[in-house]
Short mmCIF file of C-alpha atoms and ligand atoms in Angstrom, two decimals:
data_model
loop_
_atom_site.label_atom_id
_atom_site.label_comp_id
_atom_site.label_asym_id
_atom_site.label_seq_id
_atom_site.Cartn_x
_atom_site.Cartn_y
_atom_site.Cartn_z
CA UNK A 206 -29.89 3.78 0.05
CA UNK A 207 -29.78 0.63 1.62
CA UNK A 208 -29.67 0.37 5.62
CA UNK A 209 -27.73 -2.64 7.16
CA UNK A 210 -27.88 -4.37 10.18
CA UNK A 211 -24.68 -6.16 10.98
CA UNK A 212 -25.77 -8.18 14.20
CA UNK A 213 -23.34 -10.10 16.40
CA UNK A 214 -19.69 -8.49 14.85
CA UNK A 215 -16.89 -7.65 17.55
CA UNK A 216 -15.65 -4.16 16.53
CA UNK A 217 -11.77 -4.97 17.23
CA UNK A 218 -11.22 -6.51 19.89
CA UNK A 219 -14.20 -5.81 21.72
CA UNK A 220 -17.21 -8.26 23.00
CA UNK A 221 -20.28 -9.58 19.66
CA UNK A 222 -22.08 -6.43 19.52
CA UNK A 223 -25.03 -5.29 16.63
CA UNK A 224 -23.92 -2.04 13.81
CA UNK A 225 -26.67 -0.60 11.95
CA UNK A 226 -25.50 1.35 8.83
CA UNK A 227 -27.77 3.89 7.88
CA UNK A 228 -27.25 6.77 4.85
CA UNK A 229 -23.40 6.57 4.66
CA UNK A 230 -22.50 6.53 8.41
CA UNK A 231 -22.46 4.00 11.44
CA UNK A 232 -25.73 5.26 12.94
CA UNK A 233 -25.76 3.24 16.07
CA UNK A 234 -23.65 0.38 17.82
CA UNK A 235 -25.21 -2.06 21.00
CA UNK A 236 -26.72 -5.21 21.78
CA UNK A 237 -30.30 -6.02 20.27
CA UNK A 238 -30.75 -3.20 17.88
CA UNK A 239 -34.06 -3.42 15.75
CA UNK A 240 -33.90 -4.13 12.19
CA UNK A 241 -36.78 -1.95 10.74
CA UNK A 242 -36.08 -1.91 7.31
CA UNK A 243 -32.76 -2.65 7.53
CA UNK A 244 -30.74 -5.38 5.70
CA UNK A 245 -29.90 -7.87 8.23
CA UNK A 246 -26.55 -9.49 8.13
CA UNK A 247 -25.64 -12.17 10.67
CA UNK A 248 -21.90 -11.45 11.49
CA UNK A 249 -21.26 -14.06 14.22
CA UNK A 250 -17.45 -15.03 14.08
CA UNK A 251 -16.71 -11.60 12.24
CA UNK A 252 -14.66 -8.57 13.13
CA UNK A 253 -15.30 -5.51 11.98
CA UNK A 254 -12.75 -2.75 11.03
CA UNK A 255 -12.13 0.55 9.85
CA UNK A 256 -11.96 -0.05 6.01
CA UNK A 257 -7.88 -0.43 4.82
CA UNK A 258 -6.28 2.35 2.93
CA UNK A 259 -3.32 1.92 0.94
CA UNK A 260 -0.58 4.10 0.28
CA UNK A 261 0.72 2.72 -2.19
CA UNK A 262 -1.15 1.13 -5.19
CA UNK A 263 0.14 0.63 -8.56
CA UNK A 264 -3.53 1.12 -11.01
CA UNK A 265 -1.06 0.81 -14.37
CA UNK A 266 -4.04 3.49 -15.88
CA UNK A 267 -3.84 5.18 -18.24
CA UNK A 268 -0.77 3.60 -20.17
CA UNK A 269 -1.16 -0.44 -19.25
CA UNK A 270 -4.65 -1.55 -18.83
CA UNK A 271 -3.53 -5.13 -20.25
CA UNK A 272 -2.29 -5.49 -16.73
CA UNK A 273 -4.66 -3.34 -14.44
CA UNK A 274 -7.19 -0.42 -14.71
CA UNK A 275 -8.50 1.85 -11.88
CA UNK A 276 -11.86 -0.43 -11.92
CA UNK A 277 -9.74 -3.81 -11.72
CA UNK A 278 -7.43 -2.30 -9.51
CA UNK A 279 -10.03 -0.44 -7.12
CA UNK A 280 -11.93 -4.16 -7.10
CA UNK A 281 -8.96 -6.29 -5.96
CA UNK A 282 -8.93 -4.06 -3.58
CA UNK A 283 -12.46 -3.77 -2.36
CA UNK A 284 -12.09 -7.28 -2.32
CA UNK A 285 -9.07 -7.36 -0.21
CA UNK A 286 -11.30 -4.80 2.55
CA UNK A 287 -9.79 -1.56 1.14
CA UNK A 288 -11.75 1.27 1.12
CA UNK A 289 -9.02 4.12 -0.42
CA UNK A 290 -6.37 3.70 -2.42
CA UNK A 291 -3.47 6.21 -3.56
CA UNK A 292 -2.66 5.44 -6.87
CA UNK A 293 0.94 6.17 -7.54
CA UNK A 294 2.02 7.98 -10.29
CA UNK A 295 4.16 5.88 -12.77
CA UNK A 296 1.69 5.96 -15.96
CA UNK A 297 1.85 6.12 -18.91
CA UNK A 298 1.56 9.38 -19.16
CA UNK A 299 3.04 10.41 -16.02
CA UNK A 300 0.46 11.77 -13.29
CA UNK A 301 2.84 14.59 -13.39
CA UNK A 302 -0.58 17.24 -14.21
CA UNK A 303 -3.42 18.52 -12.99
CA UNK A 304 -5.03 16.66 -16.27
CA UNK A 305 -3.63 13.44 -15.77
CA UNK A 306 -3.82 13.14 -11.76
CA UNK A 307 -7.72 14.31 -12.65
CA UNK A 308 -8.48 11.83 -15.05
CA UNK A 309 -7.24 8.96 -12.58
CA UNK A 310 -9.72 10.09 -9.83
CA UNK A 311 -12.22 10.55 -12.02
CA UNK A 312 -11.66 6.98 -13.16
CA UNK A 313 -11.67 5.68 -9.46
CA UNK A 314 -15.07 7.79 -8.85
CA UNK A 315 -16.90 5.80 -12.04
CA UNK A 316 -15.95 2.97 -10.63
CA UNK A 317 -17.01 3.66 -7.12
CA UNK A 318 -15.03 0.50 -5.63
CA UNK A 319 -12.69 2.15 -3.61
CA UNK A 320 -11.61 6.19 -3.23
CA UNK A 321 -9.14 6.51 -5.19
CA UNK A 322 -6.87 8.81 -4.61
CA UNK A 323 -4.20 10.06 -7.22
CA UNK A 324 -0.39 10.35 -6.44
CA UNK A 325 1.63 13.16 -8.49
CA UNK A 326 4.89 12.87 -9.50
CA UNK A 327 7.94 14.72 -7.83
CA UNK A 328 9.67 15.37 -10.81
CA UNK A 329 8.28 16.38 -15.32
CA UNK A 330 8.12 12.60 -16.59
CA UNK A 331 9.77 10.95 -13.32
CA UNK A 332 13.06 11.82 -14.95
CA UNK A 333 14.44 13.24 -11.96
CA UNK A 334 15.37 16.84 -13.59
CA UNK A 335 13.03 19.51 -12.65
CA UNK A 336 9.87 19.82 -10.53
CA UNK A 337 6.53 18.84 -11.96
CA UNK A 338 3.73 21.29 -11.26
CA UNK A 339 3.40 20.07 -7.35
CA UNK A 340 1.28 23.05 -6.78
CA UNK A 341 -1.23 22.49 -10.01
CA UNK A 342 -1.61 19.38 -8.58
CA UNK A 343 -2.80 20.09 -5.26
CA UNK A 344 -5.09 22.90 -6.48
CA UNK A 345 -6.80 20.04 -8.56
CA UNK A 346 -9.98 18.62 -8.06
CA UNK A 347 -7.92 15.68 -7.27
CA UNK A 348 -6.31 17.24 -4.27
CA UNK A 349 -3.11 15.78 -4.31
CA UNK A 350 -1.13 16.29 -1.01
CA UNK A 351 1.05 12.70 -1.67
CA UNK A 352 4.17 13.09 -4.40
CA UNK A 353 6.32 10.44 -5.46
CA UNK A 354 8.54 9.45 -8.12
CA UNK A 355 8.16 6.16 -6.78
CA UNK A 356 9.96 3.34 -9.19
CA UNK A 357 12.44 6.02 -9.71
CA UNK A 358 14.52 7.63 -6.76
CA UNK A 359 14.03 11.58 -6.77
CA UNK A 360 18.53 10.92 -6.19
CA UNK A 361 19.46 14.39 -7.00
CA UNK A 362 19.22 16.37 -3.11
CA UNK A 363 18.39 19.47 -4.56
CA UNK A 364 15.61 18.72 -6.53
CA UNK A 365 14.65 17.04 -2.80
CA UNK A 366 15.40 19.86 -1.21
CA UNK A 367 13.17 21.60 -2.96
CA UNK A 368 10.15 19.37 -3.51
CA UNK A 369 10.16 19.32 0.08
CA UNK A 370 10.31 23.27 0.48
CA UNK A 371 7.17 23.58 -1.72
CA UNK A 372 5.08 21.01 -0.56
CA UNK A 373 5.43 22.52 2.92
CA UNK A 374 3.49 25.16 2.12
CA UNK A 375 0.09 22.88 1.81
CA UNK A 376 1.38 20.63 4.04
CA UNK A 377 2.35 18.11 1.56
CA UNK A 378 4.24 14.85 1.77
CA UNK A 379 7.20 13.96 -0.19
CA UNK A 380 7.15 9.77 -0.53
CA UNK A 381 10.38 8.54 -1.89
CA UNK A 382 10.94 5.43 -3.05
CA UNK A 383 15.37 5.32 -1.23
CA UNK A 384 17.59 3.94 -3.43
CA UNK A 385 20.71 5.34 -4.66
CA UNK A 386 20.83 4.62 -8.59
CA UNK A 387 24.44 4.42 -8.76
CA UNK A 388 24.65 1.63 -5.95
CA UNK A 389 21.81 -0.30 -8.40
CA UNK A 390 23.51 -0.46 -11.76
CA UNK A 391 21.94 -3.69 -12.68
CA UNK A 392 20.67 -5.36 -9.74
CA UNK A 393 18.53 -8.01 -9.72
CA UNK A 394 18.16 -9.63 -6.14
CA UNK A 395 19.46 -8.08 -2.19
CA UNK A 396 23.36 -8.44 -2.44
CA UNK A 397 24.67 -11.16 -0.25
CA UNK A 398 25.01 -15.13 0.14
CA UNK A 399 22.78 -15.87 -1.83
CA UNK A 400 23.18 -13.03 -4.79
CA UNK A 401 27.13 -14.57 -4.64
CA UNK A 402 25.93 -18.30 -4.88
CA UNK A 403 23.41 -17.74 -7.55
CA UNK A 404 26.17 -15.29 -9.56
CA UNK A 405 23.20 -11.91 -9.85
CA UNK A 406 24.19 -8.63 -9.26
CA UNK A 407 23.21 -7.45 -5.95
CA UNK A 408 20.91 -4.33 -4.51
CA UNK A 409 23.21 -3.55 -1.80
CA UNK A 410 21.07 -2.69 2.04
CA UNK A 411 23.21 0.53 1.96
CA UNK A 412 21.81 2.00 -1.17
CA UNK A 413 18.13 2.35 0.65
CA UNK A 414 19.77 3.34 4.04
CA UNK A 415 21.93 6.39 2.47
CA UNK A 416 19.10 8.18 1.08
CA UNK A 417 17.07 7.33 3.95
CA UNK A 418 19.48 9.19 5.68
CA UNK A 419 20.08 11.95 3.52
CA UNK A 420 16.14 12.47 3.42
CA UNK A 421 15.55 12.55 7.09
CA UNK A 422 18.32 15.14 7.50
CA UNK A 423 16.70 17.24 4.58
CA UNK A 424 13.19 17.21 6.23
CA UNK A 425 14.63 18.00 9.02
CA UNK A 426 16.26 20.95 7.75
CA UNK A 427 13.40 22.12 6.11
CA UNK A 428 11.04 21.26 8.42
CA UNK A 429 8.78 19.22 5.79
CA UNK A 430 6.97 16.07 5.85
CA UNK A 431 8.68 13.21 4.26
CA UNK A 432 7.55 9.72 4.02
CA UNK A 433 9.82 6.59 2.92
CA UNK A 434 7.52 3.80 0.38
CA UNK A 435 8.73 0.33 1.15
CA UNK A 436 11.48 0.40 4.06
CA UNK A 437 13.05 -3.12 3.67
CA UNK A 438 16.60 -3.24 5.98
CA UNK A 439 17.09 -3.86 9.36
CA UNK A 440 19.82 -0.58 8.93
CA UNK A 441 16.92 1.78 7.64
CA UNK A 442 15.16 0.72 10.62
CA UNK A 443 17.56 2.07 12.83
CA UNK A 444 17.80 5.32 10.67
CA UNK A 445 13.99 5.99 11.08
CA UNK A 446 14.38 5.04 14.35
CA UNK A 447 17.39 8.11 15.48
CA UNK A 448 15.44 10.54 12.69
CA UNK A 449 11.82 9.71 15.19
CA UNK A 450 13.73 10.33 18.09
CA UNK A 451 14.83 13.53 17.15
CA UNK A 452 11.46 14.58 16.11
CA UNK A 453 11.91 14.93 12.40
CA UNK A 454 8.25 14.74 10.20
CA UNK A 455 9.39 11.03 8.99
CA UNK A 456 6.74 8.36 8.46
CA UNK A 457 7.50 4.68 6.60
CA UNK A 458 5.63 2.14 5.44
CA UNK A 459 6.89 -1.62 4.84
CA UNK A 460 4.87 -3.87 2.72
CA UNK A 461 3.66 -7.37 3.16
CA UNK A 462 5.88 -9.38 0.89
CA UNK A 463 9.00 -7.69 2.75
CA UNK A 464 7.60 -8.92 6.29
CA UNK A 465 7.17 -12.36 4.94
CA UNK A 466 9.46 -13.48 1.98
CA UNK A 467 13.26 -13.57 2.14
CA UNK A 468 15.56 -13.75 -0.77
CA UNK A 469 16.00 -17.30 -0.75
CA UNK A 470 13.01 -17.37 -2.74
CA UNK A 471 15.29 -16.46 -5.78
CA UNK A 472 16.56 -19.42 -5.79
CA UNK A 473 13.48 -20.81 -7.85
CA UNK A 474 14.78 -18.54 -10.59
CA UNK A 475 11.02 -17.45 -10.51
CA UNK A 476 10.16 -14.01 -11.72
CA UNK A 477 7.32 -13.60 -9.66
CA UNK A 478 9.75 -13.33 -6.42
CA UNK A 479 11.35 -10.31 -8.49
CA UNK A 480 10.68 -6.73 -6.63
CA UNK A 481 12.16 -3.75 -5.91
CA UNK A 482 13.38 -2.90 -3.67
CA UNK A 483 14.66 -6.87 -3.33
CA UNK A 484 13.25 -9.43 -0.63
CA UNK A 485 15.89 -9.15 1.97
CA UNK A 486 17.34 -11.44 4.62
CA UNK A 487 15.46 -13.23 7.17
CA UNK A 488 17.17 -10.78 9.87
CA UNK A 489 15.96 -7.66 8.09
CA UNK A 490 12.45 -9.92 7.83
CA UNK A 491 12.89 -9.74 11.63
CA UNK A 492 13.70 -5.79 12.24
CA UNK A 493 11.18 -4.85 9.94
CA UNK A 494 8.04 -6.89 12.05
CA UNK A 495 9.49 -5.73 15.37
CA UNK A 496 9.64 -1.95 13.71
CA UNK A 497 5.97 -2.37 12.80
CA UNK A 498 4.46 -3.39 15.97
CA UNK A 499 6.62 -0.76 17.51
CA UNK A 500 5.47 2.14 15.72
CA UNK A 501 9.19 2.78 13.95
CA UNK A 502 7.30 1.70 10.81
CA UNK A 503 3.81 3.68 10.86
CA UNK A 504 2.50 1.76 7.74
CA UNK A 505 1.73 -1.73 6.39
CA UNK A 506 1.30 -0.76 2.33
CA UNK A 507 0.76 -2.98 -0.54
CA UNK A 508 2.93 -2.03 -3.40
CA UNK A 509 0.73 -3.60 -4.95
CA UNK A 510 2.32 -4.37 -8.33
CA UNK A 511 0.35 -5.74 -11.49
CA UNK A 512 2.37 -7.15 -14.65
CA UNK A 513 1.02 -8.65 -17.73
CA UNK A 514 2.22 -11.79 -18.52
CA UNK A 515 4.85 -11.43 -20.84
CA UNK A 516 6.61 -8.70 -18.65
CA UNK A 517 6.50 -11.38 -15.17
CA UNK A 518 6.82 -14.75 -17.08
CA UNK A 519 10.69 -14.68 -18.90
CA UNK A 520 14.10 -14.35 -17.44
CA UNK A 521 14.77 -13.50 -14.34
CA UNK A 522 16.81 -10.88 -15.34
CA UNK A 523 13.88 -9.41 -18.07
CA UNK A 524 11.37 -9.76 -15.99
CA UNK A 525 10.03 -6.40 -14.62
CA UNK A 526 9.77 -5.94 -10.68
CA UNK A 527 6.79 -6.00 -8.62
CA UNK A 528 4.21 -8.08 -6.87
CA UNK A 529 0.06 -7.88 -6.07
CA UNK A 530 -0.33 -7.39 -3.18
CA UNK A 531 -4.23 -5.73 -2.39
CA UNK A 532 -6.14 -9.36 -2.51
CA UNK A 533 -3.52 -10.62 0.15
CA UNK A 534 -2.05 -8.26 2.47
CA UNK A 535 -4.82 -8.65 5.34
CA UNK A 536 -4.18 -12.09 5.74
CA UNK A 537 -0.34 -11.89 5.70
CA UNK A 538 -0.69 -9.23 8.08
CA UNK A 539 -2.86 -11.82 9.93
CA UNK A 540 -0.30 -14.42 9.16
CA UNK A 541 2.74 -12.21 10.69
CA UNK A 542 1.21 -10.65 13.82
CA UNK A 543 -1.92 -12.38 14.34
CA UNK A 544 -5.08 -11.64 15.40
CA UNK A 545 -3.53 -8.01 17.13
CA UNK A 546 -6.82 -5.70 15.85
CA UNK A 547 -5.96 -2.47 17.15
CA UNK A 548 -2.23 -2.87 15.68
CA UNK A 549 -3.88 -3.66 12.45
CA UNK A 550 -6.33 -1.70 12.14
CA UNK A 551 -3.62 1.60 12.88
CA UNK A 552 -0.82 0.27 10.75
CA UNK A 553 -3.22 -0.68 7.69
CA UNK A 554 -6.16 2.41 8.09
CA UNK A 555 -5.84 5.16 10.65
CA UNK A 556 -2.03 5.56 10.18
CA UNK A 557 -2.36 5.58 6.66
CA UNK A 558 -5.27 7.46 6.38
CA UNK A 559 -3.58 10.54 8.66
CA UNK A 560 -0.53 10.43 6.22
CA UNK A 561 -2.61 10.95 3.16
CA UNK A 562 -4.68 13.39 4.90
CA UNK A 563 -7.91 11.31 3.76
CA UNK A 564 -10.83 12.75 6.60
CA UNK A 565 -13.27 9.54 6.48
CA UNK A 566 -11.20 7.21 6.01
CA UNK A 567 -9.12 5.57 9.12
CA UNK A 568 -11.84 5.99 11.20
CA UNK A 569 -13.03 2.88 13.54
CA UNK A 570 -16.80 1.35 13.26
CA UNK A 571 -18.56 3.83 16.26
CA UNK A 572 -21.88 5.70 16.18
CA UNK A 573 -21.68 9.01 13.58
CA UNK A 574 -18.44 7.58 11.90
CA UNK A 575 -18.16 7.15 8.01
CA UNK A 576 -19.62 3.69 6.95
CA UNK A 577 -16.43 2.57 5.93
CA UNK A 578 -15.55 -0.21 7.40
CA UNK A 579 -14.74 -3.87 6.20
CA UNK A 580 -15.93 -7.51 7.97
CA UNK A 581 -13.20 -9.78 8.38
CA UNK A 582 -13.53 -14.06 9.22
CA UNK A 583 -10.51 -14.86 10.66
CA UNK A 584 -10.92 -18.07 11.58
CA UNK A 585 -11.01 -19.20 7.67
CA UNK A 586 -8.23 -20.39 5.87
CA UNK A 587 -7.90 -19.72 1.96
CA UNK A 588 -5.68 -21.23 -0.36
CA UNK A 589 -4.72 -18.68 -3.04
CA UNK A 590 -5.61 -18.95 -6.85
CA UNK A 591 -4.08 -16.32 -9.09
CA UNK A 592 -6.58 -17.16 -11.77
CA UNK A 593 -9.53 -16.38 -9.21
CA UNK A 594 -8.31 -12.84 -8.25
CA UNK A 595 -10.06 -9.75 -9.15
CA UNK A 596 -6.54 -8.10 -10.65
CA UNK A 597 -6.14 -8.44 -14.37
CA UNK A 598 -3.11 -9.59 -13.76
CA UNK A 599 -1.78 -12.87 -12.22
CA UNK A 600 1.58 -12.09 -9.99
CA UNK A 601 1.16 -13.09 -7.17
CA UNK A 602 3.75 -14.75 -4.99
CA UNK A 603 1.53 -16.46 -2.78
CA UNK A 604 0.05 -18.97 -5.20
CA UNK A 605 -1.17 -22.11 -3.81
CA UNK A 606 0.06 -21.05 -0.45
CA UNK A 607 -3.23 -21.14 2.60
CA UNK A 608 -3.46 -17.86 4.28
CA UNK A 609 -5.32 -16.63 7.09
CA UNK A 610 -8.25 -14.84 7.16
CA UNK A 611 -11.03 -13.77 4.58
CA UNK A 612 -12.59 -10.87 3.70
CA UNK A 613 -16.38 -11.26 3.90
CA UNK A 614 -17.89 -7.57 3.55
CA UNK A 615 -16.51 -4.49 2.73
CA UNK A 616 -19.01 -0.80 3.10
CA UNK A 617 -17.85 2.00 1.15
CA UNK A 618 -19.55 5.31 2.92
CA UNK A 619 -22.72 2.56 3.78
CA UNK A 620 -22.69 1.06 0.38
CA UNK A 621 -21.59 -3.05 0.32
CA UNK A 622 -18.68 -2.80 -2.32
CA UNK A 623 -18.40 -6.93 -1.38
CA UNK A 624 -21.02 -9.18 -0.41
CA UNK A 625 -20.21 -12.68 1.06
CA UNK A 626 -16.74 -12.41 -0.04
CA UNK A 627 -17.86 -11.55 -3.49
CA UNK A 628 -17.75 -7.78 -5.67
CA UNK A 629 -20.70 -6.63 -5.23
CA UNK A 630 -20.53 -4.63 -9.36
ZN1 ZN B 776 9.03 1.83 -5.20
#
């Protein structure tokens, strides 16, 4: 194994200072270390943080690997300075088994990219009609503790009730993906000025703020942990916000496209601004970065989305919904709240890292901790080229825009998984 010498990085926001990686861990931070045999990379300009985990990564394996695999997937997002992923569970076949949740962690340990760490389904096919084996799952060598049906809404409250009961018991997390099907019937953008000018059905705010609701007063109730996948109204904010206060187990993550993008971008009549839930107004744009750097929202998360081509390029109203989002999200994050480290580095690693319950991950760059850690140049800009990312497939909705920011280095347990702002395998 390797040993690096990273001389000159600022660990957050502190002062240039030299990291030597040695056999998996951070063996010793301070000015003027000694290479010895060490690997020496000059860092000047860099800053060094704990390595990003994602909750919430679509790896489309098994079922589409036209669009991504776990080893495409698990490289965008080495690339993007990830170091775990949870892979949610809408394959093909559903992760609803111990065999199936198994075979995608195995897949993420071959490729060695990233941990990847499997997401099981709430309910038998995401149908929303009785439990899938929650505790099989957890007993697995995949050690699932995160369930979601997420793409679906587990809608019916006493199957929630329920998954929530039994995944107390390991002290499991229920991650629902709010919105009320029968508020939905065939959206296709947010509902409001611009849903009425352009003549689409609208996805109605309330729809994600009811079963917000309805979820926070079920954990409650039970006492169980609940956590809400991709908050994106100003009105759920406020409904996390009472539910915090109160002291219910709620935790929320918001992704980068919904802190950005509003839904003017529909009207381009361009697919790739298609997502679910919708890109909302530029006031719920505004709620959601305030709820962030307040804590209200514990998570920035990718949702990262993959689609081949011929599911993303058609009719707006064919088109499936979702986004990439691994090879980007740093530098929107960058983009949105600038260069605020410690907020960062908690709402994209430690935060996430405590809700999956991932011990080594989350933890920041300091003498004995994990070697997982990624180098970030923020002073360069990047203009973004869907044919040059990593992801097999090409939706991104930030193409030809410059971002913020670039990844130069990212350490997996002490082993580079990118070099120079290159995959290293
Ligand atoms: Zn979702």
């Amino acid at each position: 194994m390797t040993a690096y010498l990273i001389r000159n990085v600022r660990v957050l926001d502190g002062e240039p200072t030299d990291l030597l990686v040695r056999d998996g861990v951070v063996a010793e931070v301070g000015g003027g270390l000694t290479a010895g045999d060490a690997t020496v990379l000059d860092a000047t300009g860099l800053v060094a943080l704990p390595g990003l985990v994602d909750l919430h990564t679509h790896l489309r394996e098994p079922g589409r690997e036209d669009a991504e695999t776990v080893e495409s997937g698990s490289r965008a997002a080495a690339l993007g300075g990830y170091t775990a992923v949870c892979a949610m569970a809408n394959t093909s076949p559903v992760a609803d088994t111990a065999g199936v949740v198994e075979q995608v962690w195995r897949l993420g340990r071959e490729a060695g990219l990233v941990d990847v760490q499997p997401i099981g389904a709430v309910t038998v096919g995401l149908a929303g009609e009785r439990l899938a084996e929650l505790g099989a799952m957890a007993d697995s060598a995949a050690r699932v503790r995160i369930f979601s049906d997420d793409g679906h809404c587990v809608a019916d409250p006493r199957l929630m009730r329920r998954a929530l009961e039994y995944v107390k018991a390991f002290d499991g997390v229920i991650a629902q993906h709010a919105e009320e099907p029968r508020l939905t019937e065939g959206a296709q953008m947010h509902e409001g000025e611009v849903s009425t000018r352009l003549g689409l059905t609208g996805w109605p705010a309330v729809a994600e703020e009811a079963i917000i609701a309805r979820d926070v007063l079920l954990a409650e109730h039970v006492g169980s942990r609940l956590h809400v996948c991709h908050v994106s109204t100003a009105g759920s904010v406020e409904v996390l916000r009472q539910a915090k206060a109160r002291g219910v187990r709620v935790t929320a993550e918001v992704t980068p496209h919904h802190l950005l993008l509003t839904d003017e971008r529909a009207e381009t009549y361009d697919p790739v601004f298609k997502v679910n839930p919708p890109l909302r107004t530029a006031t719920d744009v505004a709620a959601l970065r305030a709820a962030l750097a307040e804590g209200v929202i514990d998570v920035i998360a990718t949702d990262h989305a993959p689609h081949a081509v011929e599911d993303k390029e058609c009719e707006w109203a064919y088109a499936r919904p979702g986004m990439l989002g691994l090879e980007t999200a740093l530098s929107i994050a960058l983009d949105v709240f600038g260069p605020q480290w410690d907020l960062i580095a908690e709402r994209m690693s430690r935060a996430p890292a405590r809700i999956a319950g991932l011990t080594g991950q989350g933890v920041d760059p300091a003498p004995g901790a994990p070697a997982n850690l990624t180098l970030v140049d923020p002073a360069a800009r990047r203009v973004i080229e869907p044919a040059e990312l990593a992801s097999r497939s090409r939706n991104t909705p930030y193409a030809r825009m410059t971002l913020p920011g670039r990844i130069v280095a990212t350490f997996l347990r002490g082993e580079p998984t990118v070099l120079d702002g290159k995959a290293v395998k």
